PDB file of C-alpha atoms in Angstrom:
ATOM      1  CA  UNK A   1      51.094 -29.567  51.608  1.00 56.00           C
ATOM      2  CA  UNK A   2      51.155 -26.996  48.837  1.00 67.00           C
ATOM      3  CA  UNK A   3      53.319 -24.027  47.862  1.00 76.00           C
ATOM      4  CA  UNK A   4      51.992 -20.725  49.153  1.00 82.00           C
ATOM      5  CA  UNK A   5      52.504 -17.467  47.231  1.00 84.00           C
ATOM      6  CA  UNK A   6      52.568 -14.944  50.071  1.00 89.00           C
ATOM      7  CA  UNK A   7      51.625 -11.327  49.418  1.00 89.00           C
ATOM      8  CA  UNK A   8      54.814  -9.229  49.683  1.00 89.00           C
ATOM      9  CA  UNK A   9      56.703 -12.454  50.586  1.00 89.00           C
ATOM     10  CA  UNK A  10      55.929 -11.901  54.276  1.00 89.00           C
ATOM     11  CA  UNK A  11      54.270 -14.364  56.635  1.00 90.00           C
ATOM     12  CA  UNK A  12      54.051 -15.139  60.349  1.00 90.00           C
ATOM     13  CA  UNK A  13      57.042 -17.003  61.788  1.00 91.00           C
ATOM     14  CA  UNK A  14      57.161 -19.104  64.923  1.00 93.00           C
ATOM     15  CA  UNK A  15      60.672 -17.739  65.623  1.00 93.00           C
ATOM     16  CA  UNK A  16      59.194 -14.307  66.368  1.00 90.00           C
ATOM     17  CA  UNK A  17      56.108 -15.592  68.177  1.00 92.00           C
ATOM     18  CA  UNK A  18      53.975 -15.458  65.010  1.00 91.00           C
ATOM     19  CA  UNK A  19      53.959 -11.660  65.436  1.00 88.00           C
ATOM     20  CA  UNK A  20      51.563 -12.181  68.319  1.00 87.00           C
ATOM     21  CA  UNK A  21      48.816 -12.733  65.754  1.00 85.00           C
ATOM     22  CA  UNK A  22      48.612 -16.532  65.918  1.00 90.00           C
ATOM     23  CA  UNK A  23      49.365 -19.312  68.371  1.00 91.00           C
ATOM     24  CA  UNK A  24      52.825 -20.906  68.317  1.00 93.00           C
ATOM     25  CA  UNK A  25      52.529 -24.705  68.052  1.00 92.00           C
ATOM     26  CA  UNK A  26      55.374 -27.006  69.164  1.00 92.00           C
ATOM     27  CA  UNK A  27      57.760 -24.049  69.003  1.00 90.00           C
ATOM     28  CA  UNK A  28      58.107 -24.208  65.214  1.00 91.00           C
ATOM     29  CA  UNK A  29      54.703 -23.532  63.621  1.00 92.00           C
ATOM     30  CA  UNK A  30      51.969 -20.909  63.684  1.00 91.00           C
ATOM     31  CA  UNK A  31      48.285 -21.775  64.048  1.00 91.00           C
ATOM     32  CA  UNK A  32      46.151 -19.014  62.557  1.00 90.00           C
ATOM     33  CA  UNK A  33      42.588 -18.509  61.448  1.00 91.00           C
ATOM     34  CA  UNK A  34      41.800 -17.863  57.754  1.00 90.00           C
ATOM     35  CA  UNK A  35      39.108 -16.531  55.476  1.00 92.00           C
ATOM     36  CA  UNK A  36      38.898 -16.514  51.675  1.00 92.00           C
ATOM     37  CA  UNK A  37      38.277 -13.195  49.948  1.00 92.00           C
ATOM     38  CA  UNK A  38      36.998 -13.105  46.341  1.00 92.00           C
ATOM     39  CA  UNK A  39      37.221  -9.965  44.238  1.00 94.00           C
ATOM     40  CA  UNK A  40      37.056  -8.857  40.626  1.00 95.00           C
ATOM     41  CA  UNK A  41      40.457  -9.006  38.946  1.00 96.00           C
ATOM     42  CA  UNK A  42      40.027  -6.272  36.313  1.00 97.00           C
ATOM     43  CA  UNK A  43      37.575  -3.475  35.553  1.00 95.00           C
ATOM     44  CA  UNK A  44      38.507  -3.574  31.850  1.00 95.00           C
ATOM     45  CA  UNK A  45      40.244  -6.082  29.587  1.00 95.00           C
ATOM     46  CA  UNK A  46      43.909  -6.454  30.616  1.00 96.00           C
ATOM     47  CA  UNK A  47      46.419  -4.834  28.262  1.00 96.00           C
ATOM     48  CA  UNK A  48      48.403  -8.037  27.703  1.00 96.00           C
ATOM     49  CA  UNK A  49      48.293 -11.775  28.255  1.00 96.00           C
ATOM     50  CA  UNK A  50      51.366 -11.482  30.510  1.00 95.00           C
ATOM     51  CA  UNK A  51      49.626  -8.924  32.735  1.00 96.00           C
ATOM     52  CA  UNK A  52      46.514 -11.103  32.943  1.00 96.00           C
ATOM     53  CA  UNK A  53      48.339 -14.371  33.722  1.00 93.00           C
ATOM     54  CA  UNK A  54      50.303 -12.715  36.530  1.00 92.00           C
ATOM     55  CA  UNK A  55      47.045 -11.971  38.348  1.00 93.00           C
ATOM     56  CA  UNK A  56      44.316 -14.418  37.289  1.00 95.00           C
ATOM     57  CA  UNK A  57      44.709 -18.128  38.089  1.00 90.00           C
ATOM     58  CA  UNK A  58      41.184 -19.579  38.242  1.00 90.00           C
ATOM     59  CA  UNK A  59      40.168 -21.458  35.126  1.00 89.00           C
ATOM     60  CA  UNK A  60      36.738 -21.527  33.541  1.00 90.00           C
ATOM     61  CA  UNK A  61      34.719 -23.454  31.019  1.00 88.00           C
ATOM     62  CA  UNK A  62      34.205 -22.012  27.558  1.00 92.00           C
ATOM     63  CA  UNK A  63      31.271 -19.624  28.183  1.00 92.00           C
ATOM     64  CA  UNK A  64      29.636 -20.664  24.921  1.00 87.00           C
ATOM     65  CA  UNK A  65      29.196 -24.146  26.402  1.00 88.00           C
ATOM     66  CA  UNK A  66      27.621 -22.799  29.599  1.00 80.00           C
ATOM     67  CA  UNK A  67      25.180 -20.195  28.259  1.00 77.00           C
ATOM     68  CA  UNK A  68      25.780 -19.011  24.681  1.00 74.00           C
ATOM     69  CA  UNK A  69      23.125 -16.277  24.825  1.00 83.00           C
ATOM     70  CA  UNK A  70      24.304 -14.686  28.089  1.00 90.00           C
ATOM     71  CA  UNK A  71      27.938 -13.976  27.118  1.00 93.00           C
ATOM     72  CA  UNK A  72      29.017 -11.397  24.526  1.00 93.00           C
ATOM     73  CA  UNK A  73      32.572 -12.014  23.243  1.00 94.00           C
ATOM     74  CA  UNK A  74      34.778  -9.043  22.327  1.00 95.00           C
ATOM     75  CA  UNK A  75      38.382  -9.510  21.166  1.00 96.00           C
ATOM     76  CA  UNK A  76      41.068  -6.890  21.766  1.00 96.00           C
ATOM     77  CA  UNK A  77      43.143  -6.880  18.530  1.00 95.00           C
ATOM     78  CA  UNK A  78      46.272  -5.624  20.323  1.00 95.00           C
ATOM     79  CA  UNK A  79      46.439  -8.172  23.156  1.00 95.00           C
ATOM     80  CA  UNK A  80      44.546 -11.032  21.499  1.00 96.00           C
ATOM     81  CA  UNK A  81      42.440 -11.431  24.659  1.00 98.00           C
ATOM     82  CA  UNK A  82      38.735 -12.128  24.196  1.00 97.00           C
ATOM     83  CA  UNK A  83      36.488 -10.858  26.986  1.00 97.00           C
ATOM     84  CA  UNK A  84      33.252 -12.792  27.417  1.00 96.00           C
ATOM     85  CA  UNK A  85      30.994 -10.339  29.264  1.00 95.00           C
ATOM     86  CA  UNK A  86      27.865 -11.772  30.859  1.00 93.00           C
ATOM     87  CA  UNK A  87      24.608  -9.837  30.392  1.00 90.00           C
ATOM     88  CA  UNK A  88      26.554  -6.684  29.457  1.00 90.00           C
ATOM     89  CA  UNK A  89      28.199  -6.315  32.896  1.00 93.00           C
ATOM     90  CA  UNK A  90      32.031  -6.408  33.172  1.00 94.00           C
ATOM     91  CA  UNK A  91      32.506  -7.957  36.624  1.00 95.00           C
ATOM     92  CA  UNK A  92      33.667 -11.142  38.334  1.00 94.00           C
ATOM     93  CA  UNK A  93      31.459 -13.220  36.002  1.00 94.00           C
ATOM     94  CA  UNK A  94      33.503 -12.033  32.994  1.00 96.00           C
ATOM     95  CA  UNK A  95      35.633 -14.751  31.400  1.00 96.00           C
ATOM     96  CA  UNK A  96      38.842 -14.078  29.474  1.00 98.00           C
ATOM     97  CA  UNK A  97      39.999 -16.286  26.610  1.00 97.00           C
ATOM     98  CA  UNK A  98      43.537 -16.386  25.239  1.00 97.00           C
ATOM     99  CA  UNK A  99      45.974 -18.704  23.452  1.00 95.00           C
ATOM    100  CA  UNK A 100      49.502 -19.472  24.600  1.00 90.00           C
ATOM    101  CA  UNK A 101      52.655 -19.776  22.479  1.00 86.00           C
ATOM    102  CA  UNK A 102      51.920 -23.490  22.000  1.00 85.00           C
ATOM    103  CA  UNK A 103      48.475 -22.817  20.511  1.00 89.00           C
ATOM    104  CA  UNK A 104      46.438 -24.004  23.504  1.00 89.00           C
ATOM    105  CA  UNK A 105      43.255 -22.057  24.340  1.00 94.00           C
ATOM    106  CA  UNK A 106      42.644 -21.043  27.942  1.00 94.00           C
ATOM    107  CA  UNK A 107      39.675 -19.560  29.751  1.00 95.00           C
ATOM    108  CA  UNK A 108      40.128 -17.758  33.080  1.00 95.00           C
ATOM    109  CA  UNK A 109      37.631 -16.131  35.414  1.00 95.00           C
ATOM    110  CA  UNK A 110      37.974 -12.446  36.193  1.00 97.00           C
ATOM    111  CA  UNK A 111      38.355 -13.391  39.855  1.00 96.00           C
ATOM    112  CA  UNK A 112      41.165 -13.075  42.387  1.00 94.00           C
ATOM    113  CA  UNK A 113      40.975 -15.282  45.489  1.00 92.00           C
ATOM    114  CA  UNK A 114      43.209 -14.531  48.455  1.00 92.00           C
ATOM    115  CA  UNK A 115      43.361 -16.282  51.778  1.00 93.00           C
ATOM    116  CA  UNK A 116      43.485 -13.722  54.569  1.00 93.00           C
ATOM    117  CA  UNK A 117      45.380 -14.891  57.650  1.00 93.00           C
ATOM    118  CA  UNK A 118      43.421 -13.950  60.747  1.00 92.00           C
ATOM    119  CA  UNK A 119      43.988 -14.154  64.448  1.00 87.00           C
ATOM    120  CA  UNK A 120      42.173 -16.898  66.294  1.00 81.00           C
ATOM    121  CA  UNK A 121      39.869 -14.059  67.438  1.00 84.00           C
ATOM    122  CA  UNK A 122      39.097 -13.401  63.723  1.00 87.00           C
ATOM    123  CA  UNK A 123      41.012 -10.104  63.401  1.00 89.00           C
ATOM    124  CA  UNK A 124      42.956  -9.342  60.226  1.00 89.00           C
ATOM    125  CA  UNK A 125      46.737  -9.864  60.598  1.00 91.00           C
ATOM    126  CA  UNK A 126      47.720  -8.197  57.314  1.00 91.00           C
ATOM    127  CA  UNK A 127      49.119 -11.476  55.957  1.00 92.00           C
ATOM    128  CA  UNK A 128      47.582 -13.048  52.864  1.00 93.00           C
ATOM    129  CA  UNK A 129      48.370 -15.465  50.054  1.00 91.00           C
ATOM    130  CA  UNK A 130      46.896 -16.543  46.742  1.00 88.00           C
ATOM    131  CA  UNK A 131      44.382 -19.347  47.141  1.00 83.00           C
ATOM    132  CA  UNK A 132      45.958 -22.555  45.816  1.00 75.00           C
ATOM    133  CA  UNK A 133      43.980 -24.398  43.115  1.00 68.00           C
ATOM    134  CA  UNK A 134      43.032 -28.035  43.567  1.00 68.00           C
ATOM    135  CA  UNK A 135      40.695 -30.527  41.968  1.00 64.00           C
ATOM    136  CA  UNK A 136      40.399 -33.053  44.770  1.00 70.00           C
ATOM    137  CA  UNK A 137      38.543 -32.551  48.009  1.00 70.00           C
ATOM    138  CA  UNK A 138      40.457 -32.844  51.261  1.00 69.00           C
ATOM    139  CA  UNK A 139      37.507 -34.891  52.539  1.00 74.00           C
ATOM    140  CA  UNK A 140      38.067 -38.515  51.395  1.00 75.00           C
ATOM    141  CA  UNK A 141      34.343 -39.265  51.075  1.00 77.00           C
ATOM    142  CA  UNK A 142      33.993 -36.374  48.567  1.00 76.00           C
ATOM    143  CA  UNK A 143      36.901 -37.453  46.313  1.00 77.00           C
ATOM    144  CA  UNK A 144      35.939 -39.178  43.079  1.00 82.00           C
ATOM    145  CA  UNK A 145      37.738 -41.007  40.290  1.00 84.00           C
ATOM    146  CA  UNK A 146      36.893 -38.066  38.016  1.00 82.00           C
ATOM    147  CA  UNK A 147      38.641 -35.648  40.377  1.00 81.00           C
ATOM    148  CA  UNK A 148      41.733 -37.864  40.462  1.00 81.00           C
ATOM    149  CA  UNK A 149      41.757 -37.975  36.664  1.00 86.00           C
ATOM    150  CA  UNK A 150      41.526 -34.161  36.451  1.00 80.00           C
ATOM    151  CA  UNK A 151      44.357 -33.774  38.968  1.00 79.00           C
ATOM    152  CA  UNK A 152      46.532 -36.271  37.069  1.00 85.00           C
ATOM    153  CA  UNK A 153      45.706 -34.663  33.723  1.00 86.00           C
ATOM    154  CA  UNK A 154      46.690 -31.215  35.029  1.00 79.00           C
ATOM    155  CA  UNK A 155      49.975 -32.593  36.367  1.00 80.00           C
ATOM    156  CA  UNK A 156      50.793 -34.320  33.075  1.00 86.00           C
ATOM    157  CA  UNK A 157      49.965 -31.136  31.131  1.00 83.00           C
ATOM    158  CA  UNK A 158      52.317 -29.229  33.403  1.00 77.00           C
ATOM    159  CA  UNK A 159      55.134 -31.710  32.737  1.00 81.00           C
ATOM    160  CA  UNK A 160      54.450 -31.869  28.999  1.00 81.00           C
ATOM    161  CA  UNK A 161      54.090 -28.124  28.316  1.00 79.00           C
ATOM    162  CA  UNK A 162      56.492 -26.607  30.873  1.00 74.00           C
ATOM    163  CA  UNK A 163      59.469 -24.912  29.179  1.00 76.00           C
ATOM    164  CA  UNK A 164      61.965 -26.903  31.278  1.00 76.00           C
ATOM    165  CA  UNK A 165      60.533 -30.270  30.279  1.00 69.00           C
ATOM    166  CA  UNK A 166      58.772 -29.721  26.936  1.00 51.00           C
TER     167      UNK A 166
END
């Protein structure tokens, strides 16, 4: 299981028949269809790191490692955010770079992924939540030692750098 960040903090409940949008299972759960929607996060560089980190959650590699000739970096002196624009087009392939208050560098994709809750007949219910990140596949045959190491490393970073535990 994983924590779900529901849009507008609303979601289907079995206690009200799942709003008639999904099937009620065992009297205490809703069974719904889903689809993942990807969209561009920003049309221009965000005005602050805080604004950006409230909306963008998908990490990226340093674009200079991937294709140094395709990305043009531009740093906003006010926000400190560097926009790496691919082939001159500011879109969902744009990567933002920033540093946190502990000096760590981060790269995030200019992408927002939401899971749309749908009826079992594939109609939109109006419910959605942010797609939860994960490193490991839910399919055991696809999981690797490398994936487990990435998952563990991310968890340890969270413990080490979180303000409550750092």
